[in-house]
PDB file of C-alpha atoms in Angstrom:
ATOM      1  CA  UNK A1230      27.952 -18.163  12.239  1.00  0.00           C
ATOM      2  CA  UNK A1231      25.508 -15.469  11.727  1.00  0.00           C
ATOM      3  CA  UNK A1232      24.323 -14.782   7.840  1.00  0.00           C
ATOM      4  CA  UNK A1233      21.827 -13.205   5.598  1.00  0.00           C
ATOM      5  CA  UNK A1234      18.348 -14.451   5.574  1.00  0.00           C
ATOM      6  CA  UNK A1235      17.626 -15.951   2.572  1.00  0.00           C
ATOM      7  CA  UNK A1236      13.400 -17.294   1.296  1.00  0.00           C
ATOM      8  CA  UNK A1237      14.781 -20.974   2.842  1.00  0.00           C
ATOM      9  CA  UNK A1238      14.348 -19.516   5.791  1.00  0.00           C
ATOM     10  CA  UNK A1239      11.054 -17.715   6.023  1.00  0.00           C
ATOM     11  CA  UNK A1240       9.508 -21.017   7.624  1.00  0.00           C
ATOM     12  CA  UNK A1241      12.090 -21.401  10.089  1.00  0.00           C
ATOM     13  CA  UNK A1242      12.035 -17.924  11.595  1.00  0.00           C
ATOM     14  CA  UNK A1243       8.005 -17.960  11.706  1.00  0.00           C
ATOM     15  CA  UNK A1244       8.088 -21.649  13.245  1.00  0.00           C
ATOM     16  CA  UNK A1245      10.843 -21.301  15.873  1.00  0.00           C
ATOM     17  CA  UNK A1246       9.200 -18.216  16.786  1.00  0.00           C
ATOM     18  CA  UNK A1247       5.805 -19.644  17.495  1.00  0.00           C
ATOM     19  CA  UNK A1248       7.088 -22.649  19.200  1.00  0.00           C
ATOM     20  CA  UNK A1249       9.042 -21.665  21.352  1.00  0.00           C
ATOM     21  CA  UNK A1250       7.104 -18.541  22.661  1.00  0.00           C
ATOM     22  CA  UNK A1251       4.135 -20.815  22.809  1.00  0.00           C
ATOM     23  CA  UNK A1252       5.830 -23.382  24.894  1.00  0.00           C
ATOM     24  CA  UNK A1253       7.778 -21.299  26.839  1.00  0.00           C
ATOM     25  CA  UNK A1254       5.461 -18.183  27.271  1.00  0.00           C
ATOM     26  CA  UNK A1255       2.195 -19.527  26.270  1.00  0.00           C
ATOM     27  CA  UNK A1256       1.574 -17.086  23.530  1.00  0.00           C
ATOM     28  CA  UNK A1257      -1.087 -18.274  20.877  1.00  0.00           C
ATOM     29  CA  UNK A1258      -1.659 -18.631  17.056  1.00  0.00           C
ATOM     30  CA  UNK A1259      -2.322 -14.426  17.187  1.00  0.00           C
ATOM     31  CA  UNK A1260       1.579 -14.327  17.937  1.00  0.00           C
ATOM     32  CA  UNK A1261       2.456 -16.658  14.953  1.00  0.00           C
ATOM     33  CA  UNK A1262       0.619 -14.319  12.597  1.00  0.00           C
ATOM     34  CA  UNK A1263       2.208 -11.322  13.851  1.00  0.00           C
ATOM     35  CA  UNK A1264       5.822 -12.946  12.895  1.00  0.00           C
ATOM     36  CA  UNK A1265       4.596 -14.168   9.781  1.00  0.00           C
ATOM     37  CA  UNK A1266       3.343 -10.725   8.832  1.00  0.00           C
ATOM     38  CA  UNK A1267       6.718  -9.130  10.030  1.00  0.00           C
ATOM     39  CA  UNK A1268       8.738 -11.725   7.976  1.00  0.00           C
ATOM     40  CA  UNK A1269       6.061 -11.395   4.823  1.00  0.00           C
ATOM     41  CA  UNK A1270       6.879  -7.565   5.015  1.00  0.00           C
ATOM     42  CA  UNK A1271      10.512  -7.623   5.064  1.00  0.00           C
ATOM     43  CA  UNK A1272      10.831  -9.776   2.493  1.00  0.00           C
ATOM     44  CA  UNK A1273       7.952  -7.831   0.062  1.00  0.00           C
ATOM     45  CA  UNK A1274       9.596  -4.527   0.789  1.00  0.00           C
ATOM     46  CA  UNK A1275      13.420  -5.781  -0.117  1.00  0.00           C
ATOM     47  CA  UNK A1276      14.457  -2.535   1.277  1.00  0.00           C
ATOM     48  CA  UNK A1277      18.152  -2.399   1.629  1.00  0.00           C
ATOM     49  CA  UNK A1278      17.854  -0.980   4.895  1.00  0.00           C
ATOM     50  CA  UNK A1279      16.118  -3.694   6.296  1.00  0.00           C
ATOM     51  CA  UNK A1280      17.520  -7.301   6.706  1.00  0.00           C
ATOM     52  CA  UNK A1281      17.190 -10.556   8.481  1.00  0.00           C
ATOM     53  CA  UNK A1282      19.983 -12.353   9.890  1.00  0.00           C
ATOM     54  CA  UNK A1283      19.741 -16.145  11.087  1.00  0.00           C
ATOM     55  CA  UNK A1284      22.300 -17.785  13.774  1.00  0.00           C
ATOM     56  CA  UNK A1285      23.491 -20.772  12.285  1.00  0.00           C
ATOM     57  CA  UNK A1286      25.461 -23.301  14.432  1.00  0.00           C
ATOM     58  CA  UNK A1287      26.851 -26.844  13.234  1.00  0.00           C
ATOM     59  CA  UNK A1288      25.096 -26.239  10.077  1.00  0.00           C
ATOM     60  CA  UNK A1289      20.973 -25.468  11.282  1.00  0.00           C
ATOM     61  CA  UNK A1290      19.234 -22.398  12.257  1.00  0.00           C
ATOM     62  CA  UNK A1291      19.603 -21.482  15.900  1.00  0.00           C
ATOM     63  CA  UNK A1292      18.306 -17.753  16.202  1.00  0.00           C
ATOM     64  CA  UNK A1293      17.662 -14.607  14.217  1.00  0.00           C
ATOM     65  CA  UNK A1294      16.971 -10.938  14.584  1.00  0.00           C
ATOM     66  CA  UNK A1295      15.476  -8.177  12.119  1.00  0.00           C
ATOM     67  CA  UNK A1296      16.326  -4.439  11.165  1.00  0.00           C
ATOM     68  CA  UNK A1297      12.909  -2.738  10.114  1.00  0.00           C
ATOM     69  CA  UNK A1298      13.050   1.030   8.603  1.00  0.00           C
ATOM     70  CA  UNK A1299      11.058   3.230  10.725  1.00  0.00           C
ATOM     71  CA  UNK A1300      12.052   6.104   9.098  1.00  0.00           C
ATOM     72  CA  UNK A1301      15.113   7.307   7.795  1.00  0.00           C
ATOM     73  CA  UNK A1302      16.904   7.903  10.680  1.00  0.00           C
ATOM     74  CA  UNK A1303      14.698   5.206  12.492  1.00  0.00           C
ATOM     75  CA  UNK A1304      15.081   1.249  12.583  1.00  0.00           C
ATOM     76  CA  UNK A1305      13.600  -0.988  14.597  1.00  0.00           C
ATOM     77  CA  UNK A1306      15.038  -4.364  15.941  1.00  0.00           C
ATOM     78  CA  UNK A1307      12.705  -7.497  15.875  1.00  0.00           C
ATOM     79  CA  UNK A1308      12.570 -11.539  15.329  1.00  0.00           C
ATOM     80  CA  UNK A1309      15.169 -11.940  17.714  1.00  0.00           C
ATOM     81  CA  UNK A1310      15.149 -15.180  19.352  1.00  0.00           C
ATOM     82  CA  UNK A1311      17.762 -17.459  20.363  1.00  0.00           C
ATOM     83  CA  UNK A1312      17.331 -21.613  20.877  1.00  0.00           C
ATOM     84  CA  UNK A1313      17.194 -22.447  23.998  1.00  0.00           C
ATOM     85  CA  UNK A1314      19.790 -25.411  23.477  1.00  0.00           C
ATOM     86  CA  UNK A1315      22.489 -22.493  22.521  1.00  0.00           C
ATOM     87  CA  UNK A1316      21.496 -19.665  24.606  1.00  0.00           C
ATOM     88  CA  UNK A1317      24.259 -18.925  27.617  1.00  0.00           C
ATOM     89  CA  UNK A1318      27.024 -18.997  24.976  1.00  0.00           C
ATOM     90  CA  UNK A1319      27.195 -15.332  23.998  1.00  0.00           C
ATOM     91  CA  UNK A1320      25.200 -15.826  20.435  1.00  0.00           C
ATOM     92  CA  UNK A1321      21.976 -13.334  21.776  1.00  0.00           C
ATOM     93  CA  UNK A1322      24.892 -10.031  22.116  1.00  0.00           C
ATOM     94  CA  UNK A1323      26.267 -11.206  18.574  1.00  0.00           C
ATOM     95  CA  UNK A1324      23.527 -11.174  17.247  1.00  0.00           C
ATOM     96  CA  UNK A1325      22.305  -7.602  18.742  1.00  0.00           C
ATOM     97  CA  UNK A1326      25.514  -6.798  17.885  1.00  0.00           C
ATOM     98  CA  UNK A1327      25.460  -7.076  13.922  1.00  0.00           C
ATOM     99  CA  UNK A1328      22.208  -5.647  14.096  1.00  0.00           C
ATOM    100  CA  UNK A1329      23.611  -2.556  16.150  1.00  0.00           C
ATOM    101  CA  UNK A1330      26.673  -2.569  13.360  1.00  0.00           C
ATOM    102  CA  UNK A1331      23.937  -2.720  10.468  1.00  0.00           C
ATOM    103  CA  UNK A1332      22.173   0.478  11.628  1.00  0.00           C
ATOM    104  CA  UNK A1333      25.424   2.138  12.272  1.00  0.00           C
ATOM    105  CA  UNK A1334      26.861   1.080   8.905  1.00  0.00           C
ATOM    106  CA  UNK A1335      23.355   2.043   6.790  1.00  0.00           C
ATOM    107  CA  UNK A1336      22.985   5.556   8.553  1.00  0.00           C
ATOM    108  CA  UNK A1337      20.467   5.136  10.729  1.00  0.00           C
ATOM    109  CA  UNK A1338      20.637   7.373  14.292  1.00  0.00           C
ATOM    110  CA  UNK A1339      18.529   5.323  16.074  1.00  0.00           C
ATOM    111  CA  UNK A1340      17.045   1.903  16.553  1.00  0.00           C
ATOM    112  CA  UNK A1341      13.807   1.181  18.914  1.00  0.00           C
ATOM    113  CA  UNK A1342      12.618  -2.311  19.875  1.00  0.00           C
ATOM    114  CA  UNK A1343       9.358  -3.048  21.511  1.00  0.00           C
ATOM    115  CA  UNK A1344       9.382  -6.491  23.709  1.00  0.00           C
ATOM    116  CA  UNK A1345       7.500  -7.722  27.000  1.00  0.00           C
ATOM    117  CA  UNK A1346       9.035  -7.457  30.097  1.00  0.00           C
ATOM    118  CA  UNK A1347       8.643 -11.160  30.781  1.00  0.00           C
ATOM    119  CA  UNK A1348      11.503 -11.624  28.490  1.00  0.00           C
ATOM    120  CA  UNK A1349      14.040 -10.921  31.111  1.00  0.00           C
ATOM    121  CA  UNK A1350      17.094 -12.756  29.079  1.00  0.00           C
ATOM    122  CA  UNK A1351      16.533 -10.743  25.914  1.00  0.00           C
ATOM    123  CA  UNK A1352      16.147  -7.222  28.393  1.00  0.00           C
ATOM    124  CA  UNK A1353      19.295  -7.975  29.686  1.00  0.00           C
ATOM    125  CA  UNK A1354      21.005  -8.283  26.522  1.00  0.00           C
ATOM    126  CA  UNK A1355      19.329  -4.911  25.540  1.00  0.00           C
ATOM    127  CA  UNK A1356      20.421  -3.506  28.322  1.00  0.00           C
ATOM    128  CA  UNK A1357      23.912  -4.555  27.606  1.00  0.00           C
ATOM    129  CA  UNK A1358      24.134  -3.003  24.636  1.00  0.00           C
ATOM    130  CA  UNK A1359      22.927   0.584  25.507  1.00  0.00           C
ATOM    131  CA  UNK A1360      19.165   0.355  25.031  1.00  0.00           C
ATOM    132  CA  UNK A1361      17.314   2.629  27.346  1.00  0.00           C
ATOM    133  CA  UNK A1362      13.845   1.667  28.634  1.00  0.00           C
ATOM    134  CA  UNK A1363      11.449   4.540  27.198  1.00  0.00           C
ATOM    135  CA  UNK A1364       7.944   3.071  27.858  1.00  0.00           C
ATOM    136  CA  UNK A1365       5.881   0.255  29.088  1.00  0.00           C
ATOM    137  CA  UNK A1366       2.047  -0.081  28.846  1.00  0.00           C
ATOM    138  CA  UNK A1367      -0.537  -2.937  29.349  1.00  0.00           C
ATOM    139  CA  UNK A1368      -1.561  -4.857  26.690  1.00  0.00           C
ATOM    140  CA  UNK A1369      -3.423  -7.937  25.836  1.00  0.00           C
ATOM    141  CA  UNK A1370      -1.538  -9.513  23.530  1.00  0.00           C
ATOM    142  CA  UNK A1371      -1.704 -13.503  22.317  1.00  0.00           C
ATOM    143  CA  UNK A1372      -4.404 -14.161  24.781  1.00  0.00           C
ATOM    144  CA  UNK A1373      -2.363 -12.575  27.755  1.00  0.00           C
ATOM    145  CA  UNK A1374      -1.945  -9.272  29.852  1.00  0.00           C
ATOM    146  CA  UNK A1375       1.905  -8.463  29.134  1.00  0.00           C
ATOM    147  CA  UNK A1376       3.684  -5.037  29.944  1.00  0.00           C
ATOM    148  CA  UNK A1377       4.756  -4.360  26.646  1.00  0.00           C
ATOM    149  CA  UNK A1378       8.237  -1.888  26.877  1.00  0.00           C
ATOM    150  CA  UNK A1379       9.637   0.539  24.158  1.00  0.00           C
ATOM    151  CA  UNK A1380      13.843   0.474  24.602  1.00  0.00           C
ATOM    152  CA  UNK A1381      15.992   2.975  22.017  1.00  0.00           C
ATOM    153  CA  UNK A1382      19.329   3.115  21.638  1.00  0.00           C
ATOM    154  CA  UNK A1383      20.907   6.085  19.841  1.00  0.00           C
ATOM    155  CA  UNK A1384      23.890   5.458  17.725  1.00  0.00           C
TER     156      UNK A1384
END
């Protein structure tokens, strides 16, 4: 089931986040405060063009993804991340998928994402759904060199 973020979550989505991209990725505590600000600022701004959405499955949090307002005909995806014990099963598209739907549904005309490019899983998945690669740069970010890309997808 996917559903609306609500303030029981905030710890989840900045946890899982740092976790796993720490153990899988080796990203450090720098990456952890750049979710928590992300989360912090979604929930201060309570814009209702923005939203959180957490994967739930057999009752706990497995995954979530963000719509950020750029702009108004901007919005930009974020937080996704999917468990790794439920990842394979089709739950990364649906969640792209509301996401997608959200933008659609609120007005927007187009929705950018910016991710590394060692995230091949989630790339595919953008891919998938019609997000065009429009950038990639070097970057030291959480202690590493990552090529950071900029996909967009207009709707």
């Amino acid at each position: 089931m996917i559903r609306k973020f609500t303030l029981d979550d905030v710890d989840y989505v900045i946890n899982s986040h740092y976790e796993i991209y720490n153990r899988e990725f080796k990203y450090d505590l720098s990456f952890r405060d750049f979710i928590e600000k992300r989360v912090k600022g979604l929930v201060e701004r309570s814009d209702n063009k923005e939203n959180i959405w957490i994967l739930e499955v057999d009752g706990k949090p497995n995954g979530s993804i963000c719509i950020k307002k750029v702009n108004e005909d901007v919005a930009q995806l974020g937080l996704f991340l999917v468990e790794p014990s439920v990842r394979g099963t089709g739950y990364g598209h649906r969640l792209v998928r509301t996401a997608i739907d959200f933008c659609k549904e609120t007005g927007f005309k187009k929705i950018i994402l910016w991710t590394n490019r060692e995230l091949i899983s989630a790339r595919r998945i953008y891919e998938k759904n019609g997000f065009q690669l429009k950038e990639a740069r070097n970057q030291i970010l959480s202690n590493k060199e990552l090529v950071e890309e900029r996909w967009e997808l207009t709707i």
